[in-house]
Tab-separated table of C-alpha atoms in Angstrom:
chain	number	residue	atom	x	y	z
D	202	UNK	CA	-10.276	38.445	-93.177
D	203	UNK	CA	-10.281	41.917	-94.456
D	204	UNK	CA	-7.830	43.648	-96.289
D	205	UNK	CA	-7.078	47.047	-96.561
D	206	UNK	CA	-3.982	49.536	-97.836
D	207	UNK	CA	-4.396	51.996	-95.309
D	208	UNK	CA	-6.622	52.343	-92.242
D	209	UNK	CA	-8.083	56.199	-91.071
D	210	UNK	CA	-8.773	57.212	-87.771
D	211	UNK	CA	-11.243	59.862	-87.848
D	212	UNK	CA	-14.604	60.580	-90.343
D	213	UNK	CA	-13.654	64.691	-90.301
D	214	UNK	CA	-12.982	66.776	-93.640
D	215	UNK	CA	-9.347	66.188	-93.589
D	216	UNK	CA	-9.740	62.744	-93.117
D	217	UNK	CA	-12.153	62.205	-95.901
D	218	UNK	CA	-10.110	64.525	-98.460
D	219	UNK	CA	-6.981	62.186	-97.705
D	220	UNK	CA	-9.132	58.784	-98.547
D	221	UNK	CA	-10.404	60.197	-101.747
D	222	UNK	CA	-6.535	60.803	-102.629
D	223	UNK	CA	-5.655	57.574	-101.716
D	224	UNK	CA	-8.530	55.684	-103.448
D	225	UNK	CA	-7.790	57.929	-106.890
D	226	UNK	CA	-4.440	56.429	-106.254
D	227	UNK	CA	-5.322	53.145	-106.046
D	228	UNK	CA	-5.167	52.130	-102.527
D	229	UNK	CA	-8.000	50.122	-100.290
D	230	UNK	CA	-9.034	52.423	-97.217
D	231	UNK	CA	-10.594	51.670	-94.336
D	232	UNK	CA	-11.919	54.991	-91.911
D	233	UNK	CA	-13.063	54.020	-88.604
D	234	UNK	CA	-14.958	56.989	-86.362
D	235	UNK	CA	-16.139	56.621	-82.963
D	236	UNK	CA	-20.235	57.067	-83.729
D	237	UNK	CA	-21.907	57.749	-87.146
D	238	UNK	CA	-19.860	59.606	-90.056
D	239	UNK	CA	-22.225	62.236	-89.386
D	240	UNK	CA	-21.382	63.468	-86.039
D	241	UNK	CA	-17.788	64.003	-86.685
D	242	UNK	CA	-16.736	67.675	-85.947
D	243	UNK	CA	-16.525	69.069	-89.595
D	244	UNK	CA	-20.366	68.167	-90.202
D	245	UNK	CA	-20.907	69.582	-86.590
D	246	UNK	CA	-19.174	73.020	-87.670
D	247	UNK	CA	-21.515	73.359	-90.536
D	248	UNK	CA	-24.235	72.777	-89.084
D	249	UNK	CA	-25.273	69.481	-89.689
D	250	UNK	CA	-25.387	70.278	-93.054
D	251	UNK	CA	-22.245	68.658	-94.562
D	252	UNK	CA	-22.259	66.456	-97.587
D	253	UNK	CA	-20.425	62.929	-96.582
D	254	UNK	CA	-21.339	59.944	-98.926
């Protein structure tokens, strides 16, 4: 079974800056997107370009 701290939503730019908080912090995250971390909207918006890990 998996275990986690905190689960995200979302693979955008706010959602990414608020699991790097939480994983400085300590805590075990989870982000779930609908499709491939790089189709969210914020790599979208700049132009395909955007630097996720």
């Amino acid at each position: 079974m998996i275990s986690t701290d905190v689960i995200i939503i979302g693979a955008g730019i706010a959602a990414y800056s608020v699991a790097c908080r939480l994983c400085d912090n300590g805590k075990s995250v989870i982000m779930l997107t609908k499709s491939e971390k790089r189709s969210c909207n914020s790599t979208l918006a700049q132009g395909g370009e955007f630097p996720l890990p």
